[in-house]
CSV table of C-alpha atoms in Angstrom, one decimal:
chain,number,residue,atom,x,y,z
A,1,MET,CA,79.8,62.3,31.1
A,2,LYS,CA,78.6,64.2,27.4
A,3,HIS,CA,76.1,61.4,26.6
A,4,HIS,CA,74.7,60.5,29.8
A,5,TYR,CA,73.4,64.5,29.6
A,6,ILE,CA,72.5,64.5,26.1
A,7,SER,CA,69.8,61.2,27.1
A,8,TYR,CA,69.0,63.2,30.3
A,9,CYS,CA,68.0,66.4,28.0
A,10,VAL,CA,66.3,64.8,25.1
A,11,GLY,CA,64.0,62.4,27.8
A,12,ILE,CA,63.1,65.7,29.8
A,13,ILE,CA,62.6,67.2,26.4
A,14,LEU,CA,60.1,63.3,25.5
A,15,LEU,CA,58.0,64.6,28.2
A,16,TRP,CA,57.4,68.1,27.5
A,17,ILE,CA,56.0,67.0,24.8
A,18,CYS,CA,54.0,64.3,26.7
A,19,ALA,CA,52.9,66.3,29.4
A,20,ALA,CA,51.5,68.6,25.3
A,21,CYS,CA,49.8,65.8,24.1
A,22,SER,CA,47.7,65.3,27.2
A,23,GLN,CA,47.1,69.0,27.6
A,24,VAL,CA,45.8,69.3,23.9
A,25,THR,CA,43.8,65.8,24.3
A,26,ILE,CA,42.1,67.1,27.3
A,27,ASN,CA,41.0,70.5,26.3
A,28,ASP,CA,40.3,69.1,22.7
A,29,GLN,CA,38.1,67.0,25.4
A,30,VAL,CA,36.6,69.9,26.7
A,31,THR,CA,36.0,71.9,24.0
A,32,GLN,CA,34.2,68.6,22.1
A,33,SER,CA,32.5,68.3,25.4
A,34,PRO,CA,28.0,67.8,23.9
A,35,TYR,CA,27.8,70.2,27.3
A,36,ALA,CA,26.9,73.6,29.0
A,37,GLY,CA,26.9,74.7,32.7
A,38,LEU,CA,24.5,77.4,33.5
A,39,THR,CA,23.1,78.7,37.7
A,40,PHE,CA,20.4,80.4,37.7
A,41,LYS,CA,20.0,83.7,40.1
A,42,TYR,CA,16.3,85.0,41.0
A,43,VAL,CA,16.3,88.9,41.9
A,44,TRP,CA,12.3,89.8,43.5
A,45,GLY,CA,11.5,92.3,44.1
A,46,GLU,CA,9.8,93.0,47.3
A,47,GLU,CA,5.8,93.0,46.6
A,48,VAL,CA,6.2,89.1,46.1
A,49,PRO,CA,6.0,87.6,48.8
A,50,ASP,CA,8.2,84.5,50.3
A,51,GLU,CA,5.1,81.5,49.1
A,52,GLN,CA,5.3,82.5,45.4
A,53,LYS,CA,9.1,83.2,44.4
A,54,ASN,CA,9.4,78.9,43.8
A,55,MET,CA,9.5,78.9,40.4
A,56,LEU,CA,9.2,76.8,37.5
A,57,LEU,CA,11.8,77.2,34.5
A,58,ILE,CA,11.5,75.7,31.0
A,59,MET,CA,14.9,76.0,28.7
A,60,ASN,CA,14.2,75.3,25.0
A,61,ARG,CA,17.2,75.1,22.4
A,62,VAL,CA,16.5,75.8,19.3
A,63,GLN,CA,17.9,73.8,17.0
A,64,TYR,CA,18.5,70.6,17.5
A,65,THR,CA,15.0,71.0,19.5
A,66,GLN,CA,15.7,70.1,23.1
A,67,HIS,CA,13.2,70.1,26.7
A,68,TYR,CA,13.6,71.2,30.0
A,69,ILE,CA,12.0,72.1,33.0
A,70,GLU,CA,12.8,72.2,36.3
A,71,THR,CA,11.9,73.0,40.0
A,72,LEU,CA,13.4,75.7,41.4
A,73,GLY,CA,13.8,77.6,44.7
A,74,ALA,CA,13.5,81.8,45.6
A,75,ASN,CA,18.2,81.0,45.2
A,76,GLY,CA,17.5,79.3,42.3
A,77,LEU,CA,18.4,76.5,43.0
A,78,PRO,CA,15.9,72.9,42.2
A,79,VAL,CA,13.2,72.4,45.1
A,80,ALA,CA,13.5,68.6,43.8
A,81,GLU,CA,16.9,66.5,43.2
A,82,GLN,CA,14.4,65.6,39.8
A,83,SER,CA,13.2,67.7,37.8
A,84,VAL,CA,9.4,68.8,38.5
A,85,THR,CA,7.9,66.8,35.3
A,86,ALA,CA,9.4,63.2,37.1
A,87,TRP,CA,6.7,63.2,39.6
A,88,VAL,CA,3.9,65.4,38.5
A,89,TRP,CA,3.8,65.1,35.0
A,90,GLY,CA,5.3,62.5,33.8
A,91,THR,CA,9.0,61.0,33.2
A,92,ARG,CA,11.8,62.3,31.6
A,93,ASN,CA,14.3,62.5,27.9
A,94,GLY,CA,14.6,59.5,27.1
A,95,GLU,CA,13.3,57.2,30.3
A,96,ALA,CA,9.9,56.2,29.1
A,97,ASP,CA,11.9,53.3,27.5
A,98,GLY,CA,14.8,52.2,29.7
A,99,GLY,CA,17.0,54.4,29.1
A,100,SER,CA,17.6,55.1,25.3
A,101,THR,CA,16.2,59.1,23.6
A,102,THR,CA,15.5,58.8,20.2
A,103,ASP,CA,13.2,62.0,19.6
A,104,GLU,CA,16.0,65.0,19.6
A,105,GLY,CA,14.2,66.7,17.0
A,106,THR,CA,17.0,68.1,13.9
A,107,GLY,CA,14.5,71.7,13.4
A,108,GLN,CA,13.8,75.1,14.7
A,109,GLU,CA,11.2,76.3,16.7
A,110,GLU,CA,9.0,78.2,15.2
A,111,GLY,CA,8.9,82.0,15.8
A,112,ASP,CA,10.7,84.9,18.2
A,113,ASN,CA,13.4,85.7,15.3
A,114,THR,CA,16.2,83.5,16.5
A,115,GLU,CA,19.6,82.9,14.7
A,116,ASP,CA,20.7,78.7,13.5
A,117,VAL,CA,23.6,77.6,15.5
A,118,GLN,CA,25.6,74.9,13.8
A,119,ILE,CA,26.2,72.6,15.5
A,120,SER,CA,28.5,69.4,14.3
A,121,GLU,CA,27.2,65.9,12.9
A,122,ASN,CA,29.5,64.5,15.2
A,123,GLN,CA,28.4,66.6,18.6
A,124,GLU,CA,24.9,65.3,17.9
A,125,ASP,CA,26.5,61.5,18.4
A,126,MET,CA,28.2,62.4,21.8
A,127,GLU,CA,24.9,63.7,22.9
A,128,ALA,CA,22.8,60.5,21.9
A,129,GLY,CA,25.9,58.4,24.3
A,130,GLU,CA,25.6,61.3,27.8
A,131,GLU,CA,22.5,61.5,27.2
A,132,SER,CA,22.6,59.4,31.2
A,133,GLN,CA,24.5,63.5,32.1
A,134,ASP,CA,21.8,65.8,30.9
A,135,GLY,CA,19.2,68.1,32.5
A,136,LEU,CA,20.6,67.0,36.0
A,137,PHE,CA,22.3,69.9,38.9
A,138,VAL,CA,25.8,68.7,39.8
A,139,ASP,CA,27.4,70.2,42.4
A,140,GLY,CA,24.3,73.4,42.0
A,141,VAL,CA,25.1,73.4,38.2
A,142,TYR,CA,22.9,72.8,35.7
A,143,GLN,CA,23.9,70.7,32.4
A,144,VAL,CA,22.6,71.5,29.7
A,145,LYS,CA,23.6,70.6,26.1
A,146,ALA,CA,24.9,73.6,24.5
A,147,GLY,CA,23.3,76.0,22.2
A,148,GLU,CA,21.0,78.7,21.5
A,149,TYR,CA,17.8,78.6,24.1
A,150,ILE,CA,14.7,80.3,25.2
A,151,PHE,CA,14.2,80.5,28.7
A,152,CYS,CA,10.9,81.2,30.7
A,153,THR,CA,10.4,80.8,34.1
A,154,LEU,CA,6.6,81.1,36.5
A,155,SER,CA,5.2,80.8,38.7
A,156,THR,CA,5.0,77.0,39.8
A,157,LEU,CA,1.2,76.2,39.1
A,158,GLN,CA,-1.9,76.5,41.4
A,159,GLU,CA,-5.4,74.7,42.0
A,160,GLY,CA,-6.9,75.3,38.6
A,161,MET,CA,-4.3,76.5,36.6
A,162,GLU,CA,-3.1,74.4,33.8
A,163,ILE,CA,-0.4,74.2,30.4
A,164,PRO,CA,-1.7,71.3,28.5
A,165,GLY,CA,1.2,69.4,26.6
A,166,LEU,CA,3.6,69.7,29.3
A,167,THR,CA,3.8,66.0,30.4
A,168,ASP,CA,4.7,66.0,26.4
A,169,PHE,CA,7.0,68.8,25.6
A,170,GLU,CA,9.6,67.8,28.3
A,171,ALA,CA,9.1,64.4,26.9
A,172,SER,CA,9.3,64.9,23.7
A,173,THR,CA,9.8,67.6,20.4
A,174,ALA,CA,6.2,66.5,20.0
A,175,VAL,CA,5.2,69.9,21.3
A,176,SER,CA,6.7,73.5,20.5
A,177,TYR,CA,7.0,75.7,23.2
A,178,ASN,CA,5.3,78.2,20.7
A,179,GLU,CA,1.9,75.6,21.4
A,180,LEU,CA,1.6,76.3,26.0
A,181,LYS,CA,-0.2,78.4,27.6
A,182,PHE,CA,-2.0,78.6,30.6
A,183,SER,CA,-5.3,77.7,30.8
A,184,LEU,CA,-7.8,77.4,33.1
A,185,PRO,CA,-10.6,75.5,32.7
A,186,ASP,CA,-14.2,74.8,33.8
A,187,ARG,CA,-15.1,74.4,37.8
A,188,ASP,CA,-18.1,73.6,39.5
A,189,ILE,CA,-19.3,76.6,40.7
A,190,LYS,CA,-20.4,73.8,43.5
A,191,THR,CA,-17.1,74.1,44.2
A,192,LEU,CA,-15.4,77.2,44.1
A,193,LYS,CA,-12.8,78.0,47.4
A,194,GLU,CA,-14.6,80.9,48.5
A,195,LEU,CA,-18.4,79.8,48.9
A,196,LYS,CA,-16.7,76.7,51.6
A,197,GLN,CA,-18.4,77.2,54.9
A,198,GLU,CA,-17.0,76.3,58.7
A,199,ASP,CA,-18.9,73.4,58.7
A,200,GLY,CA,-18.0,71.7,55.3
A,201,THR,CA,-21.1,72.6,52.9
A,202,TYR,CA,-21.3,75.6,50.0
A,203,LEU,CA,-22.9,77.8,50.1
A,204,GLN,CA,-25.8,78.8,47.8
A,205,TRP,CA,-25.0,81.0,44.7
A,206,VAL,CA,-27.2,82.6,42.6
A,207,ASP,CA,-26.6,82.9,39.0
A,208,LEU,CA,-27.2,86.4,37.4
A,209,ASN,CA,-25.1,86.0,34.8
A,210,PRO,CA,-25.2,82.6,32.8
A,211,GLY,CA,-23.4,81.3,30.8
A,212,TYR,CA,-20.3,81.8,31.4
A,213,PRO,CA,-18.1,78.9,33.9
A,214,TYR,CA,-16.8,79.2,36.4
A,215,VAL,CA,-12.7,79.0,36.8
A,216,GLU,CA,-10.2,79.3,39.4
A,217,ASN,CA,-9.6,82.8,41.8
A,218,LEU,CA,-6.1,82.1,41.2
A,219,LEU,CA,-3.2,84.4,43.2
A,220,PRO,CA,-0.9,86.3,41.4
A,221,VAL,CA,2.0,84.5,38.7
A,222,TYR,CA,5.2,86.3,38.3
A,223,TYR,CA,6.8,85.1,35.1
A,224,GLU,CA,10.5,86.1,32.8
A,225,VAL,CA,12.0,85.0,29.7
A,226,LYS,CA,15.3,85.4,28.0
A,227,LYS,CA,15.6,85.3,23.6
A,228,ASN,CA,18.1,83.9,22.0
A,229,VAL,CA,20.6,83.1,25.2
A,230,THR,CA,23.7,80.5,23.5
A,231,ILE,CA,26.1,78.7,25.7
A,232,ASN,CA,28.8,77.4,24.6
A,233,SER,CA,29.8,73.5,25.5
A,234,GLY,CA,32.8,73.0,28.5
A,235,THR,CA,31.3,76.4,29.9
A,236,THR,CA,29.2,77.4,33.1
A,237,LEU,CA,26.3,80.8,32.6
A,238,GLU,CA,25.1,82.6,35.5
A,239,LEU,CA,21.7,83.0,34.6
A,240,SER,CA,19.9,85.6,35.9
A,241,PHE,CA,15.8,86.5,36.8
A,242,SER,CA,14.0,89.1,38.3
A,243,PRO,CA,10.2,88.0,37.3
A,244,GLN,CA,7.6,90.3,36.9
A,245,ARG,CA,3.9,89.9,37.5
A,246,LEU,CA,2.3,88.8,34.9
A,247,THR,CA,-1.3,88.6,36.1
A,248,GLN,CA,-4.0,92.0,36.1
A,249,HIS,CA,-4.7,92.7,40.1
A,250,PHE,CA,-7.6,94.0,40.2
A,251,VAL,CA,-8.8,96.3,43.8
A,252,ILE,CA,-12.7,97.2,43.8
A,253,PRO,CA,-13.0,99.5,46.8
A,254,PHE,CA,-17.2,99.8,47.8
A,255,GLN,CA,-18.8,101.8,51.1
A,256,LEU,CA,-21.8,100.1,53.6
A,257,MET,CA,-22.8,103.3,55.6
A,258,VAL,CA,-25.2,101.0,57.9
A,259,GLU,CA,-28.0,102.2,60.4
A,260,GLU,CA,-27.5,101.5,64.3
A,261,GLY,CA,-27.7,97.4,65.0
A,262,VAL,CA,-26.1,96.0,61.4
A,263,THR,CA,-24.1,94.0,61.4
A,264,ILE,CA,-22.1,93.0,57.6
A,265,THR,CA,-21.9,89.2,58.1
A,266,ARG,CA,-20.4,88.7,54.3
A,267,ALA,CA,-19.5,89.6,51.4
A,268,ILE,CA,-19.5,87.8,48.3
A,269,ALA,CA,-19.0,89.0,44.9
A,270,GLU,CA,-18.6,86.8,40.8
A,271,ILE,CA,-16.8,89.3,38.0
A,272,SER,CA,-16.8,87.7,34.9
A,273,GLY,CA,-14.7,89.0,30.9
A,274,VAL,CA,-12.3,86.4,32.4
A,275,VAL,CA,-9.5,85.8,30.4
A,276,LYS,CA,-8.7,82.0,30.2
A,277,GLU,CA,-5.9,80.7,28.2
A,278,CYS,CA,-2.9,83.0,27.5
A,279,SER,CA,0.4,82.1,25.5
A,280,LEU,CA,2.9,81.4,27.9
A,281,SER,CA,5.6,82.8,25.2
A,282,ASN,CA,4.4,85.4,24.9
A,283,GLY,CA,1.6,86.4,27.2
A,284,THR,CA,-0.3,86.9,25.2
A,285,PHE,CA,-4.1,86.5,24.6
A,286,SER,CA,-7.3,86.7,23.2
A,287,LEU,CA,-9.8,88.9,23.2
A,288,ASP,CA,-13.4,89.0,21.0
A,289,ALA,CA,-16.2,91.1,21.8
A,290,ASP,CA,-18.7,88.8,23.0
A,291,GLY,CA,-17.0,87.4,25.6
A,292,LYS,CA,-16.3,84.4,23.7
A,293,ASN,CA,-13.9,82.3,25.8
A,294,THR,CA,-13.6,84.0,28.7
A,295,GLY,CA,-15.5,82.9,33.0
A,296,ARG,CA,-16.1,84.6,35.7
A,297,ILE,CA,-14.6,84.1,39.6
A,298,VAL,CA,-15.8,84.2,42.5
A,299,PHE,CA,-13.8,86.2,45.1
A,300,LEU,CA,-14.1,87.8,48.4
A,301,PRO,CA,-13.9,91.2,49.8
A,302,GLN,CA,-11.8,92.3,52.5
A,303,LEU,CA,-13.3,94.4,55.5
A,304,VAL,CA,-11.2,97.6,55.5
A,305,SER,CA,-11.4,99.9,58.3
A,306,ASN,CA,-15.5,100.2,59.9
A,307,ASP,CA,-16.0,103.2,61.9
A,308,GLN,CA,-19.1,104.9,62.2
A,309,ASN,CA,-21.3,102.0,61.0
A,310,VAL,CA,-19.8,103.0,57.3
A,311,TRP,CA,-18.8,99.6,56.5
A,312,LYS,CA,-15.0,100.1,54.2
A,313,TYR,CA,-14.8,97.0,51.7
A,314,GLU,CA,-11.9,95.9,48.3
A,315,GLY,CA,-13.0,93.1,46.4
A,316,SER,CA,-9.4,92.4,45.1
A,317,PHE,CA,-8.6,89.7,42.5
A,318,ASP,CA,-5.8,88.5,40.1
A,319,VAL,CA,-6.8,87.8,35.6
A,320,PHE,CA,-4.2,87.4,32.6
A,321,GLY,CA,-6.9,90.6,31.0
A,322,LEU,CA,-10.2,91.3,31.8
A,323,VAL,CA,-12.9,91.7,28.3
A,324,PRO,CA,-15.5,94.6,29.5
A,325,SER,CA,-18.7,94.8,28.2
A,326,ILE,CA,-19.4,96.7,24.6
A,327,SER,CA,-22.3,98.9,25.8
A,328,ASP,CA,-23.3,100.0,29.4
A,329,ALA,CA,-26.7,98.3,28.2
A,330,TYR,CA,-26.6,95.3,28.7
A,331,SER,CA,-26.8,93.4,32.5
A,332,VAL,CA,-25.8,90.0,31.3
A,333,GLY,CA,-22.2,88.9,29.5
A,334,PRO,CA,-18.6,89.7,29.8
A,335,GLY,CA,-17.5,93.0,32.3
A,336,ILE,CA,-20.8,92.3,35.5
A,337,LEU,CA,-19.3,92.9,38.7
A,338,GLN,CA,-22.8,90.7,41.3
A,339,LEU,CA,-22.2,91.5,44.9
A,340,VAL,CA,-24.2,89.9,47.8
A,341,ILE,CA,-24.3,91.7,51.0
A,342,TYR,CA,-25.3,89.3,54.2
A,343,ALA,CA,-26.6,91.5,57.5
A,344,GLU,CA,-27.9,90.6,60.6
A,345,ALA,CA,-29.8,92.7,63.0
A,346,GLU,CA,-31.7,92.4,66.0
A,347,GLY,CA,-31.5,88.4,65.3
A,348,LYS,CA,-33.5,87.8,62.0
A,349,SER,CA,-30.7,87.9,58.6
A,350,LYS,CA,-30.9,89.1,55.2
A,351,ILE,CA,-28.9,88.0,51.8
A,352,PHE,CA,-28.1,91.7,49.3
A,353,ARG,CA,-27.8,91.1,46.3
A,354,THR,CA,-27.3,92.8,42.8
A,355,SER,CA,-25.5,93.1,39.8
A,356,LYS,CA,-23.4,95.7,38.1
A,357,ASN,CA,-21.8,96.6,34.0
A,358,LEU,CA,-18.1,97.9,34.7
A,359,TYR,CA,-18.4,99.0,31.1
A,360,LYS,CA,-17.7,102.7,32.5
A,361,GLU,CA,-15.0,102.0,35.3
A,362,LEU,CA,-13.1,99.4,32.6
A,363,SER,CA,-13.1,101.6,29.9
A,364,GLU,CA,-11.5,105.2,31.9
A,365,VAL,CA,-8.2,102.8,32.6
A,366,SER,CA,-6.0,101.1,29.4
A,367,LEU,CA,-6.0,97.7,30.3
A,368,VAL,CA,-4.8,96.4,27.0
A,369,ASN,CA,-2.0,96.7,23.5
A,370,TYR,CA,-2.6,95.3,20.6
A,371,VAL,CA,0.2,93.6,19.4
A,372,GLU,CA,-0.7,94.1,15.5
A,373,GLU,CA,1.8,91.4,14.1
A,374,LEU,CA,0.0,88.3,16.8
A,375,ASP,CA,-3.3,89.5,16.6
A,376,LYS,CA,-3.3,88.8,20.2
A,377,TYR,CA,-3.1,91.3,23.3
A,378,GLN,CA,-1.0,91.9,25.9
A,379,ALA,CA,-1.7,93.3,29.5
A,380,ASP,CA,-0.9,97.1,30.1
A,381,LEU,CA,-1.8,97.8,33.6
A,382,HIS,CA,-0.7,95.5,36.2
A,383,GLU,CA,-1.6,97.3,39.2
A,384,VAL,CA,-5.8,98.4,37.8
A,385,ARG,CA,-7.6,100.6,41.0
A,386,LEU,CA,-11.7,100.9,39.6
A,387,GLN,CA,-12.5,103.9,40.6
A,388,THR,CA,-16.1,103.0,41.2
A,389,ASN,CA,-17.1,105.3,44.6
A,390,PHE,CA,-19.7,102.6,44.9
A,391,LYS,CA,-22.1,103.5,48.2
A,392,PHE,CA,-25.3,101.6,49.4
A,393,SER,CA,-27.0,102.0,52.5
A,394,ILE,CA,-28.6,99.1,54.4
A,395,THR,CA,-31.1,99.9,57.1
A,396,ARG,CA,-32.4,97.3,60.2
A,397,GLU,CA,-35.9,98.0,58.6
A,398,GLN,CA,-34.7,95.9,55.5
A,399,VAL,CA,-33.1,93.5,57.4
A,400,THR,CA,-36.2,93.0,59.1
A,401,ALA,CA,-38.7,92.7,57.3
A,402,ASP,CA,-40.0,89.5,56.7
A,403,THR,CA,-39.7,89.6,52.1
A,404,GLU,CA,-37.8,86.9,51.3
A,405,ASP,CA,-33.6,87.9,49.6
A,406,GLY,CA,-34.3,89.7,46.4
A,407,VAL,CA,-32.5,91.0,43.7
A,408,LEU,CA,-32.6,94.5,43.8
A,409,ASN,CA,-31.1,97.7,40.8
A,410,TRP,CA,-27.8,98.8,41.6
A,411,ASP,CA,-27.7,102.7,41.9
A,412,GLU,CA,-25.7,104.7,39.7
A,413,ASN,CA,-22.1,106.3,40.7
A,414,GLU,CA,-22.4,108.6,43.4
A,415,ILE,CA,-25.7,108.1,44.6
A,416,GLU,CA,-26.6,107.1,48.6
A,417,GLY,CA,-29.0,104.6,48.2
A,418,GLU,CA,-30.0,101.4,49.2
A,419,LEU,CA,-29.3,97.6,48.2
C-alpha cells in the first residue's frame, strides 16, 4: 500500500513538472514571437465631415526598417481587406517575387531623434520565416513586427494630390520615411472642375498671371504624427489619434452692390502663391520670395446672402501654404487674387475681370513659423479670414453697354467703386 502511494505521489510530481515545462515553452514562444498587435482609435473634432474620416496610416519601424501602409475608417478598422497599396499602388512587401522578402533593411531611419531598439539576430531570422503573417488584421488587431515606430496618419489621397515614392516605400526600404512629401502636380487649366459647365464644356479662362502652373483645389487635409512608439512582442497596444488640420483654410469675403435689374450668375476666383510640396514627416515646406515652385488654384466663391441688391460672397480654399508677394507694387507673381464676375441685365450678359495684390492683407496675419533647424516653414494659423472689405458696384448700364468684356482696375480697400 505504501509502495502504491509513493508511486502515485511521484506520478503527480512528474505531471506538475511536465505542465510547468510546457508552460515555460509556451511562454518562451510568446516572448520570442517577433510580432506585436496594434489597435487604432480615432478621436474626431466636430468640424471634420464624415466623408473625410477615411485615413491612411503609414507605419515606419526605425531599426531593421519595415514599412506598412493601411487605409482605416473612422472607427480605426480597415476599409479594405488588404493594404491600400496592394490594390491601388502596388504589392505588399515580398509579394512581387512570390512571397520571399529580401529587402528588409538593417539600418535606421535618419532624423526624428529616435533611439535604437535592440533586436537579436535570432529574432530577425524568425521574422524572415514568418512573413506571411506580417501586416494583417486578425480579429481587429493589426500584426506588425516588434520594435520602435513612427506613425503618420493622414487624409486619404484626393484628386490632384500625390505622395511620390509611396509605392516604393511600402514595397521596400529604398525610400526613406523622411523623403516622403505631399505634392500637387501641374494641371491643365482646361480640365479644372471649377470651370466645367453643365453641358460638359469648360469656360474660357483669361490668364492674367502667367508663369505659374495650375494645381488642384484641395479639400482639407487632416494629419497627425506619433514618434518614438515602442511595441513589444507578444503584446497589443492601442494607438489613439486626434488628427488636426494640416492645410490652411482661407476665407476671402467681398460684396457686390448691383443696380435693380442686374443679376449675378456666377463668380470665379484665382489665387497664386500656392505651396506645391509639403514634407510628410513634419509638415514643413520651402518658401521663396519670388514664389518659385508655387502654383495657382481656381475656386468658386459662394453667395452668403442677397439683401436689397447687396450680394455678399465668400471665397474659400485649402492650401498647404500661401506665399505673398514681396511688395504691393506687383500685379503678377505670388499672392495675386483674380476675380471674375458674370452678370446679366435686360437679356444681355457681361463678364467683369479684375485682380488684386493681397500683400497688405496677407502681411497682417501670421501665416507661417520659421523652423530654423530645418530652414523651412510650417503653417501657423489653420483658419485664416482675410479682412478685405472688398466692395464693388455694378450698374445696369455697364452690363447692357455694347462694349467688350475687359480688365478693370481694382479699387482700393474700403472704397465703393465699380468693377
